[in-house]
Coordinates of C-alpha atoms in Angstrom, one line a residue:
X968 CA 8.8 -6.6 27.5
X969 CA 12.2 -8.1 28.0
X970 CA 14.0 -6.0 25.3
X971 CA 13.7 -2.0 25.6
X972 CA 14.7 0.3 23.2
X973 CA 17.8 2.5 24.4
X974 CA 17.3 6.2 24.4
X975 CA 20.0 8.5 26.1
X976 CA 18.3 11.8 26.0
X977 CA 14.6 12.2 28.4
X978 CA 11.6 11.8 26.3
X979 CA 13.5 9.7 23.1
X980 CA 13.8 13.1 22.1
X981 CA 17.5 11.9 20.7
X982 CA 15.5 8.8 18.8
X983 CA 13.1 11.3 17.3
X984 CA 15.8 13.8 16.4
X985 CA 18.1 10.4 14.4
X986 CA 14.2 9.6 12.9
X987 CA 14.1 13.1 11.7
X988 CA 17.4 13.4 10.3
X989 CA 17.0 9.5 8.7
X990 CA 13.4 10.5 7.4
X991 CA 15.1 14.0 5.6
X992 CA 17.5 11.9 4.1
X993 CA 14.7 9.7 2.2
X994 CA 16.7 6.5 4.6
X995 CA 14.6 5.8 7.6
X996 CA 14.2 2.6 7.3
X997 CA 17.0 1.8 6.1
X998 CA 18.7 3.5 9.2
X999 CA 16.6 1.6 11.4
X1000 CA 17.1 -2.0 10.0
X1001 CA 20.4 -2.7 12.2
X1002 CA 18.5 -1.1 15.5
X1003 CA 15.3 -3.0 14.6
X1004 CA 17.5 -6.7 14.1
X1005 CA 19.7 -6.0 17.6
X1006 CA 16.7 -5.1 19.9
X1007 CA 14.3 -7.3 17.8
X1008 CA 11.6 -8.8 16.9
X1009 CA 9.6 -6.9 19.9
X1010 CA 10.8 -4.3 21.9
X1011 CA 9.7 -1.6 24.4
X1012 CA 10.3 2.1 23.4
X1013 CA 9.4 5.0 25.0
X1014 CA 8.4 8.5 23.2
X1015 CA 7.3 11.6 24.5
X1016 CA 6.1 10.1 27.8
X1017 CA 4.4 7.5 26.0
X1018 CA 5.4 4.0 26.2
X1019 CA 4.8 1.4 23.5
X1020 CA 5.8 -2.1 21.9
X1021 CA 6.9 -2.6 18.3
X1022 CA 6.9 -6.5 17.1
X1023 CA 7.7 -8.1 13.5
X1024 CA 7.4 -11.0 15.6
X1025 CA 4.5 -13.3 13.3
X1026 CA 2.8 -14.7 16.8
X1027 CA 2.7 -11.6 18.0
X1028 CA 1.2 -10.0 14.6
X1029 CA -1.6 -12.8 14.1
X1030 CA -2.7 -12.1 18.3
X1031 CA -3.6 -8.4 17.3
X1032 CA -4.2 -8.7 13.9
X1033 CA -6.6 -11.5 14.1
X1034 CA -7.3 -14.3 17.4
X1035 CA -7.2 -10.9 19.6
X1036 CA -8.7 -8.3 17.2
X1037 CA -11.4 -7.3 19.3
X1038 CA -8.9 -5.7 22.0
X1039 CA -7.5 -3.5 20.0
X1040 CA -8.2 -0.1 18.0
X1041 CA -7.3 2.5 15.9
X1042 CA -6.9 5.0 19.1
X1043 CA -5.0 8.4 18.3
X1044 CA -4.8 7.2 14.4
X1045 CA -8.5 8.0 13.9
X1046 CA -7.7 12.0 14.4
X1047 CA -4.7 11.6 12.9
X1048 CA -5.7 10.6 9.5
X1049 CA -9.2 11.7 9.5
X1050 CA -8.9 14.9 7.5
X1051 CA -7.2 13.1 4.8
X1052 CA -9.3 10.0 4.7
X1053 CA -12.7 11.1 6.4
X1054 CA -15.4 8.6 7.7
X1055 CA -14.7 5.0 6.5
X1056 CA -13.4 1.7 7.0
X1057 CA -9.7 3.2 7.5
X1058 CA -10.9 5.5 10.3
X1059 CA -13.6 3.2 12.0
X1060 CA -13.9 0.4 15.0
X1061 CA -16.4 -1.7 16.0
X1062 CA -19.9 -1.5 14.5
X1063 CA -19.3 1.5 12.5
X1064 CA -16.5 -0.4 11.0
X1065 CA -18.2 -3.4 10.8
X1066 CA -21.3 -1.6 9.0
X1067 CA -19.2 0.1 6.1
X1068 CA -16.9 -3.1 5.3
X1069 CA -20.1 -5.1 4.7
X1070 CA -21.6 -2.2 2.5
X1071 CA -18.3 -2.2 0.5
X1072 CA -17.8 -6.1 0.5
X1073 CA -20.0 -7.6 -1.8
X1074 CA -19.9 -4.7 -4.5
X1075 CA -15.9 -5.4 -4.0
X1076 CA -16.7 -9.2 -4.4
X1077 CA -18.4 -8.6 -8.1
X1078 CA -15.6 -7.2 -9.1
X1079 CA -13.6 -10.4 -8.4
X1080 CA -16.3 -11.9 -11.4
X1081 CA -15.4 -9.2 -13.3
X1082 CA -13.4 -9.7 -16.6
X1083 CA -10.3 -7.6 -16.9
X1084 CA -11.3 -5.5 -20.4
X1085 CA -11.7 -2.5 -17.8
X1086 CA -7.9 -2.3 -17.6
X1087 CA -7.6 -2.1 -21.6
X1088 CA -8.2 1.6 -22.1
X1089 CA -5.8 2.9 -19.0
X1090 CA -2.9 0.4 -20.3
X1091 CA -3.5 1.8 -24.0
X1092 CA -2.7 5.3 -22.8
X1093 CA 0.1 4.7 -20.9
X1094 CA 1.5 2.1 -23.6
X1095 CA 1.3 5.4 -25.9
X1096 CA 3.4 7.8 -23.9
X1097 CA 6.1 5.2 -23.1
X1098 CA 6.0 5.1 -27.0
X1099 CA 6.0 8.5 -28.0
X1100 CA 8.9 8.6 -25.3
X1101 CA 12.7 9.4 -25.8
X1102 CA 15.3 9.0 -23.9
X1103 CA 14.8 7.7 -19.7
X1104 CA 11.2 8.4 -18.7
X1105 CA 10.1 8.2 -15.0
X1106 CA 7.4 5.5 -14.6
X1107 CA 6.2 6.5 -11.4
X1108 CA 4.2 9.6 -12.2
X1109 CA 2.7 7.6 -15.1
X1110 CA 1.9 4.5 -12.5
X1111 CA 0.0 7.2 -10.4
X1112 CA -2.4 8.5 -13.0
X1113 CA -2.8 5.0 -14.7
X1114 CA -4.0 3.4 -11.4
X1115 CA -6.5 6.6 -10.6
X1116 CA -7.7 5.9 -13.6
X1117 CA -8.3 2.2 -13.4
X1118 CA -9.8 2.7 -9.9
X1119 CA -11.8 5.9 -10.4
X1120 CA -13.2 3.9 -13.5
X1121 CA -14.1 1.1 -11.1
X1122 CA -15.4 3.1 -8.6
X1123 CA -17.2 5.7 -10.4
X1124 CA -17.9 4.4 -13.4
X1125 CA -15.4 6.3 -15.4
X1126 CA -11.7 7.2 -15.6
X1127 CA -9.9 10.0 -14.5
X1128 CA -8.7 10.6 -18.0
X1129 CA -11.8 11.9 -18.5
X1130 CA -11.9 14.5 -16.0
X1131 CA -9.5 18.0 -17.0
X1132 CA -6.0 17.5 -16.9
X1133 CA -5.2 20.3 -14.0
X1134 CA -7.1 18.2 -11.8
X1135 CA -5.7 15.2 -12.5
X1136 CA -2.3 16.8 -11.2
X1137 CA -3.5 18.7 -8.7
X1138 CA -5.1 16.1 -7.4
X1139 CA -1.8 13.9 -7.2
X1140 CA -0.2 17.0 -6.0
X1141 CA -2.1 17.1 -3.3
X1142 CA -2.1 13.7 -2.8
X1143 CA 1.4 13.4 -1.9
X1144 CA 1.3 16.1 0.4
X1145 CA -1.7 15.0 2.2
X1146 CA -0.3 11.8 2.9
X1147 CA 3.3 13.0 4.3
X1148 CA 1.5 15.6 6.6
X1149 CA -0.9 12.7 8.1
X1150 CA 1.9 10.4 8.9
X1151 CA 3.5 13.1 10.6
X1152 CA 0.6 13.7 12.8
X1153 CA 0.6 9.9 13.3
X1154 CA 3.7 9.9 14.4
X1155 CA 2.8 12.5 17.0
X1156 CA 0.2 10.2 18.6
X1157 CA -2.1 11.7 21.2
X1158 CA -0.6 14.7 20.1
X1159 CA -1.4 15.0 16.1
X1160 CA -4.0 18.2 17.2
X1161 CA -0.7 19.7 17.3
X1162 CA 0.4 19.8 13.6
X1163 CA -2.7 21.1 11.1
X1164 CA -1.0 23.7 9.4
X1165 CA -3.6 25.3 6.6
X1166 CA -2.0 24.3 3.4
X1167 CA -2.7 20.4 4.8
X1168 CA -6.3 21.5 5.3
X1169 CA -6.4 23.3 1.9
X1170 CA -5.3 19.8 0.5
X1171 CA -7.5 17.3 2.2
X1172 CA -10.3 20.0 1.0
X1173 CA -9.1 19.6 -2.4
X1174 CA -9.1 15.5 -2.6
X1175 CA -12.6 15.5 -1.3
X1176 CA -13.8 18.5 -3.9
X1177 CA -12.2 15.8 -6.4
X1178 CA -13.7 13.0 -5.1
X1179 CA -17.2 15.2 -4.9
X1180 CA -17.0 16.0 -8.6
X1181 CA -17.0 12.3 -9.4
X1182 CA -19.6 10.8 -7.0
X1183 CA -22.3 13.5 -8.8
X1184 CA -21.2 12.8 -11.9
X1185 CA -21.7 9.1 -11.4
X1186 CA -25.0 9.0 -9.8
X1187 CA -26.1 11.6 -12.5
X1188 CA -25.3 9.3 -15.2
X1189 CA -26.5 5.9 -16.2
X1190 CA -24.1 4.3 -17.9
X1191 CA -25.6 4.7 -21.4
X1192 CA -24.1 5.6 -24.4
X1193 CA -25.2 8.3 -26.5
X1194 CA -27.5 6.1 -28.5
X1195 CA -29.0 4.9 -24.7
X1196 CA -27.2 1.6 -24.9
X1197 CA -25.6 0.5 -21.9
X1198 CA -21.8 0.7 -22.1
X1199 CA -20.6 -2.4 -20.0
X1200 CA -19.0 -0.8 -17.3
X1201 CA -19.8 -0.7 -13.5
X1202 CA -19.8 1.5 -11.0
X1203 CA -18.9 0.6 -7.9
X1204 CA -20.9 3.7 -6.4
X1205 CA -24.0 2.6 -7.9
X1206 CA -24.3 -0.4 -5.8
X1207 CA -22.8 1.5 -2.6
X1208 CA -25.9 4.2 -3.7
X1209 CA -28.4 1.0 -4.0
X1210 CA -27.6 0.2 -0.4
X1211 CA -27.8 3.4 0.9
X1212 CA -30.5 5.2 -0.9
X1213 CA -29.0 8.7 -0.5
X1214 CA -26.8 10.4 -2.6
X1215 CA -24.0 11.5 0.6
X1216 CA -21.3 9.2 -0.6
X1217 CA -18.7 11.3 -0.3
X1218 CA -16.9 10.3 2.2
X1219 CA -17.1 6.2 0.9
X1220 CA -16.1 7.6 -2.7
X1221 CA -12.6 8.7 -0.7
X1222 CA -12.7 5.7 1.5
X1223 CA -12.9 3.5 -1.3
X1224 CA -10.1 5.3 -3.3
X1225 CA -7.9 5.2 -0.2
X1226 CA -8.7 1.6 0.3
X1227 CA -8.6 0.6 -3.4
X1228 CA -5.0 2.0 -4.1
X1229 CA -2.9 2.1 -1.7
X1230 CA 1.1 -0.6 -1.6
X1231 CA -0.8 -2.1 0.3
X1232 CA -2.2 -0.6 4.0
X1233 CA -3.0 -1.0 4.9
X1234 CA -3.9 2.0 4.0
X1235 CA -4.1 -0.1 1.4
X1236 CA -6.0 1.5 -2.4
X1237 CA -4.6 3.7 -4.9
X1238 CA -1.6 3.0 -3.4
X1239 CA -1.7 -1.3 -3.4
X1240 CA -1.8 -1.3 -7.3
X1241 CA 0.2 2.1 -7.8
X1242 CA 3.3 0.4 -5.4
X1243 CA 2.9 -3.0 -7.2
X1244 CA 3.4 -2.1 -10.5
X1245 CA 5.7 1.0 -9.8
X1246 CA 8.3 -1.3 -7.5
X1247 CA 8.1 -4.4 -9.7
X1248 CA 9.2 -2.3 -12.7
X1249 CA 11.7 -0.6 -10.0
X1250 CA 13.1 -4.2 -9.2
X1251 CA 13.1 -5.8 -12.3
X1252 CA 15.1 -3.4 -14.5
X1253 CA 18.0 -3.3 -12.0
X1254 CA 17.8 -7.6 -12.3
X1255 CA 17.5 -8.2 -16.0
X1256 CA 17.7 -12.0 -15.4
X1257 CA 14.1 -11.9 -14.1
X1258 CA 13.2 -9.7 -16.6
X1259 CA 14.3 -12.2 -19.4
X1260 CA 12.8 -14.9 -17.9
X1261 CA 9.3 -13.1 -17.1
X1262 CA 9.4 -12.0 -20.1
X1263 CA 10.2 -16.1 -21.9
X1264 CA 6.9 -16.9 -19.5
X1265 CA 4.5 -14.0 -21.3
X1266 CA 6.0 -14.8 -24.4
X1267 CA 5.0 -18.6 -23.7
X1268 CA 1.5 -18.1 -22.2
X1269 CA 0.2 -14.8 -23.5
X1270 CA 1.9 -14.5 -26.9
X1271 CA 1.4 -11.7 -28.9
X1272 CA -2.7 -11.5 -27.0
X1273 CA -3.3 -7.8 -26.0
X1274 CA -6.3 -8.9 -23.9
X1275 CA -5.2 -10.7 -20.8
X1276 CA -7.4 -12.8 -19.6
X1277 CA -7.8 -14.6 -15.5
X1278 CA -7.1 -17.7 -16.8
X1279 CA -3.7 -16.6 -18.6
X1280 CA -2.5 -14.2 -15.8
X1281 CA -3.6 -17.9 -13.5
X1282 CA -0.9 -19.6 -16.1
X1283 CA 2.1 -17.5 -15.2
X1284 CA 3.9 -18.5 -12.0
X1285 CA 6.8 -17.0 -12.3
X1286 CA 4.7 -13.9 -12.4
X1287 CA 3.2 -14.6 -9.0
X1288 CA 6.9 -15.1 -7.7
X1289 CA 7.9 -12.0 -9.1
X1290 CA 4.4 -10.3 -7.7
X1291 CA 5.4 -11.9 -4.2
X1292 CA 8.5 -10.9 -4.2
X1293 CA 7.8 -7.5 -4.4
X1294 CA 5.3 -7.7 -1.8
X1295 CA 7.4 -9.1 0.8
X1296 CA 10.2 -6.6 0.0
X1297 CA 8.1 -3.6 0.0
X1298 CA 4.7 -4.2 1.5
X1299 CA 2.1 -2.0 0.6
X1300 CA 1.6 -0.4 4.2
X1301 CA 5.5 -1.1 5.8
X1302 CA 3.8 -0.5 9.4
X1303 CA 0.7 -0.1 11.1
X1304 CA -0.1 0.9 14.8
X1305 CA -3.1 -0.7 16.7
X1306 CA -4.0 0.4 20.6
X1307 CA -5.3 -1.9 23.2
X1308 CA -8.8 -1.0 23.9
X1309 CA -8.6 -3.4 27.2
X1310 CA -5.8 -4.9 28.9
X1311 CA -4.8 -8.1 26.7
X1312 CA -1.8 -9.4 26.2
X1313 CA 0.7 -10.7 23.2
X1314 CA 2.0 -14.2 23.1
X1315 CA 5.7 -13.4 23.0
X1316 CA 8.2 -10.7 24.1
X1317 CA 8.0 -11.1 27.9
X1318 CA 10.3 -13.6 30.3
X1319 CA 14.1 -13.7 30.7
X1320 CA 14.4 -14.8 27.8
X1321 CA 11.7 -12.9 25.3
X1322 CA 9.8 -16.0 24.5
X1323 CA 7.1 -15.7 27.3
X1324 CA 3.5 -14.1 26.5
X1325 CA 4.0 -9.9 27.6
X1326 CA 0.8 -7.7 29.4
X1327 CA -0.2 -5.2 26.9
X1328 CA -1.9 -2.2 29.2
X1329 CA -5.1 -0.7 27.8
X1330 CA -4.3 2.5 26.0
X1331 CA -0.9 1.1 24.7
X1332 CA 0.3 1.4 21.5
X1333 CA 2.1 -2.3 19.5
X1334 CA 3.9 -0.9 16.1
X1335 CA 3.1 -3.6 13.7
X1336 CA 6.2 -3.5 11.1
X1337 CA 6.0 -6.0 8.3
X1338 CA 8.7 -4.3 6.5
X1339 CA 11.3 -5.3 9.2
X1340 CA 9.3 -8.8 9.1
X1341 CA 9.6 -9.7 5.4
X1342 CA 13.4 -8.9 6.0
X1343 CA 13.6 -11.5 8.5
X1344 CA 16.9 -13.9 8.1
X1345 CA 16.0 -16.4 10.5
X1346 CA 12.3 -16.8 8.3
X1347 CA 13.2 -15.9 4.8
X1348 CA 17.1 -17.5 4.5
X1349 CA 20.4 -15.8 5.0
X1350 CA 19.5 -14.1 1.7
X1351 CA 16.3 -12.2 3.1
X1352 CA 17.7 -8.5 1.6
X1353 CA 17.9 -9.8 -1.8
X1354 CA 15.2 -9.6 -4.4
X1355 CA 15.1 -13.1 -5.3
X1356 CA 11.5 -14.2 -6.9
X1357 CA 12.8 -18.0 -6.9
X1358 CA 12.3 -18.6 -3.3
X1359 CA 8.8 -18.6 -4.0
X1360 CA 9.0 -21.9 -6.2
X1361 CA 10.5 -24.3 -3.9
X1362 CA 9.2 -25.8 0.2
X1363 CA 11.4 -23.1 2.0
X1364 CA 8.2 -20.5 2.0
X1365 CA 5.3 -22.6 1.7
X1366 CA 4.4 -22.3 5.2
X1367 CA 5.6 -18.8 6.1
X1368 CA 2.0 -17.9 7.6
X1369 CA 1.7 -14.4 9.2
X1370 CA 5.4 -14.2 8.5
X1371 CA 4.1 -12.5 4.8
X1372 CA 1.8 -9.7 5.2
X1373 CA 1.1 -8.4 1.8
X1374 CA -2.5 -7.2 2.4
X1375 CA -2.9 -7.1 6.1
X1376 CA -4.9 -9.7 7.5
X1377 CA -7.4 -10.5 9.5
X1378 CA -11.0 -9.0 9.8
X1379 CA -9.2 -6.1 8.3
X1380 CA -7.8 -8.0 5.4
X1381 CA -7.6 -5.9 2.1
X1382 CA -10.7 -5.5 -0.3
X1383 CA -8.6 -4.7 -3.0
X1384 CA -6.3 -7.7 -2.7
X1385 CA -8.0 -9.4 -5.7
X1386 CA -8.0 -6.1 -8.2
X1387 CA -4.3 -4.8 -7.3
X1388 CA -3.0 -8.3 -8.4
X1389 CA -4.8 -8.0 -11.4
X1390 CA -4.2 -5.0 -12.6
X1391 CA -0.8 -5.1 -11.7
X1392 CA -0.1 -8.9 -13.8
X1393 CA -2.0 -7.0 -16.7
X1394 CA 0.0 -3.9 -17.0
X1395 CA 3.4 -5.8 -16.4
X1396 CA 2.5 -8.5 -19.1
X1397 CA 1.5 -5.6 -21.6
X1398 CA 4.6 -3.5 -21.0
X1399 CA 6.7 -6.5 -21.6
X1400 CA 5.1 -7.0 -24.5
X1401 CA 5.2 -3.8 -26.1
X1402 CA 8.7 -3.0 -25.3
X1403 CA 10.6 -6.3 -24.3
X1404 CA 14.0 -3.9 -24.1
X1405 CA 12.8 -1.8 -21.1
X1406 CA 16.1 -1.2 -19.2
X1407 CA 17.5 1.0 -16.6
X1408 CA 19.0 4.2 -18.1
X1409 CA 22.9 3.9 -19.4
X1410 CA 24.8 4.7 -16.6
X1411 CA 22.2 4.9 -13.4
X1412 CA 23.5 3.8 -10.3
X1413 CA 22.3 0.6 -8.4
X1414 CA 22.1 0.5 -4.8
X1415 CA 21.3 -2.9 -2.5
X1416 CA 17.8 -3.4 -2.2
X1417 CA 16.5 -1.5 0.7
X1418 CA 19.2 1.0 0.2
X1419 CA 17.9 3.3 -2.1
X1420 CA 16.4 6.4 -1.0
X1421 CA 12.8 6.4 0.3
X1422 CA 10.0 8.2 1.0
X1423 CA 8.2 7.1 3.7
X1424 CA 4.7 9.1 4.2
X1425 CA 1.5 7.3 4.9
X1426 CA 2.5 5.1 2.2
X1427 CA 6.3 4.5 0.9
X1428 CA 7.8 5.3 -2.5
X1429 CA 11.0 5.6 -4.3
X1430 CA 12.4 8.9 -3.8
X1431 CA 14.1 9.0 -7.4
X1432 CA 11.4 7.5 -9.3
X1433 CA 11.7 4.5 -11.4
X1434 CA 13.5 5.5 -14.6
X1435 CA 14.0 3.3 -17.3
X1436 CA 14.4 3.4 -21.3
X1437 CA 11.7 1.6 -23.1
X1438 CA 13.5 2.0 -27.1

């Protein structure tokens, strides 16, 4: 790899020590943007003994993402994250891998036919706190529990509304701390054994105990009202259950929670459609001339119509600007790690002058980083940092390619894709609706895009929320 990543002190121990300092100030990647664009778009960095390549190079993403995906795998990330994801499609390779995305494929594909009337109930009950709300109100808590419950609905054939309140929190207590411990131990590659202190165990126990309560529940029930009419709603687990004629789901109940909700990542489930709605509603009250004109466009298509419809979300393209927008800001998983599983190699990086196809050992690590991609000024325009939805409507993007990674790609591309999108286009349209004044709090400070304070665990979220005034 022509370009190496300096570090003065043996073992990058003074790179992890600025990571650690960047990462306790909620800034790491923020720090890291001007490092990233000098040594950049693939570079050579050595940790801990270990040496690796990092690449927001789009050649380079497509040869591991996709025309090279056989030679490369998870590697130390399986151990890392198992405890918090257990067996599934996140912690898999190969035929194991293979075997689960099919099972979870075509139940994921019915819900693509699916109309959208399962996102009414969820919307209603966040619609009524914003209302019975006074003064700024944080809409990132309230993004959490609305997409659990649209995706534990999904999945399990009802909400999490239903289920106590205590374990509604604890769960997304635990959550949050379950996902900064595991991309900890990510970060410590071959050696995440290392760090498993007992409150992460006690955690991980406590999301699968959740999950548990939910998989019985669902394939005890039969979707029948009390009158023994059936209610309308599917369950996801019933058709996983249908394929495997056994009742041990739980480890696919947390797989496809994980998978379902995550911005993005990859990792890519609760979190896809919880980071879509949350940072679009982040981005648009600090630009209210987006706002106004998203708002003219649901005013034009939807109207005064509380059910949103396919073909009316299919209608609004400034919407899907707005959505993309988001998405190439802040991606749903900002970076990934893959490990070559045989020698192999990566078109670009290598030669006197970078532009020359670089040996990738077997056992080496390439750092996949679509945040530092989408950010890209020779791809996206001198303008790259702003948040800027009207690049999508003209030629300048239209053939960007593996340049925009919203939902991974690849064999591996996201199963969710279809249901994050939609949930996300109905709960912004409804909100807008409702209360076509939402603004940023009088007085709250706004930082350059990228600039705010971050938290960056398995998944990435605004460390100060997303407040706003909806009256």
């Amino acid at each position: 790899m022509k370009s190496k990543y300096p570090c003065k002190w043996p073992l990058g121990l003074d790179v992890l020590r600025s990571q650690w300092n960047a990462n306790k100030d909620k800034r790491l990647l923020a720090f890291q943007q001007p490092f990233v664009d000098k040594w950049g778009p693939s570079f050579e960095i050595s940790i801990l003994g270990s040496v690796g390549y990092t690449t927001f190079d789009p050649d380079n993403v497509e040869a591991v993402l996709s025309s090279r995906f056989d030679d490369y795998c998870l590697g130390s990330r399986r151990g890392a994250m198992f405890p918090f994801i257990g067996e599934g499609i996140f912690t898999q390779d190969g035929a194991p891998w293979k075997h689960s995305r099919d099972l979870l494929r075509r139940p994921f594909l019915k819900t693509h036919y699916q109309d959208l009337k399962g996102f009414q109930e969820p919307i209603n009950n966040l619609l009524s706190v914003l209302a019975s709300s006074t003064g700024a109100i944080d809409l990132q808590p309230l993004f959490f529990h609305f997409t659990l419950a649209t995706t534990t609905s999904l999945i399990f054939g009802q909400p999490v509304e239903s289920s106590e309140k205590d374990g509604k929190d604890s769960f997304a207590t635990n959550f949050d701390h379950a996902s900064w411990i595991t991309a900890l131990r990510s970060r410590l590659t071959d050696f995440y054994w290392a760090y498993n202190p007992s409150h992460y165990q006690a955690a991980c126990r406590s999301i699968k105990d959740f999950a548990d309560g939910f998989v019985r529940r669902a394939l005890s029930a039969n979707n029948k009202d009390a009158a023994g009419k059936p209610t309308g709603r599917y369950a996801f687990i019933e058709d996983l259950y249908a394929e495997l004629k056994n009742t041990t789901l739980r480890h696919y109940g947390v797989s496809a929670i994980m998978d379902f909700v995550r911005p993005t990542p990859t990792l890519r489930a609760v979190e896809a459609e919880y980071k879509l709605t949350r940072l679009d509603s982040f981005l648009l009250v600090r630009h209210p001339k987006v706002l106004d004109r998203l708002r003219d466009e649901a005013r034009s298509v939807v109207g005064t119509n509380s059910e949103i419809s396919r073909e009316l979300v299919q209608k609004m393209g400034y919407l899907k600007c707005v959505l993309n927008e988001t998405l190439r800001l802040y991606p749903p998983l900002p970076l990934n790690v893959r490990f070559a599983n045989k020698t192999t190699w990566l078109p670009r990086g290598g030669g006197s002058d970078g532009q020359s196809p670089v040996l990738v050992p077997r056992g080496l690590g390439v750092g996949i980083v679509p945040y530092y991609m989408h950010r890209r000024d020779d791809i996206w325009g001198k303008d790259a940092m702003d948040y800027r939805p009207e690049r999508w409507e003209g030629p300048g993007v239209a053939d960007v390619g593996w340049a925009f990674l919203p939902f991974h790609g690849g064999p591996r591309l996201c199963l969710g894709k279809d249901f994050a999108l939609m949930e996300a286009s109905c709960l912004i349209v409804r909100i807008l609706q409702e209360f076509p004044n939402i603004r940023l709090p009088p007085g709250y400070p706004v930082v350059p895009t990228g600039q705010e304070k971050q938290e960056l665990t398995v998944f990435l979220k605004s460390a100060d929320g997303c407040k706003v005034v909806v009256h």
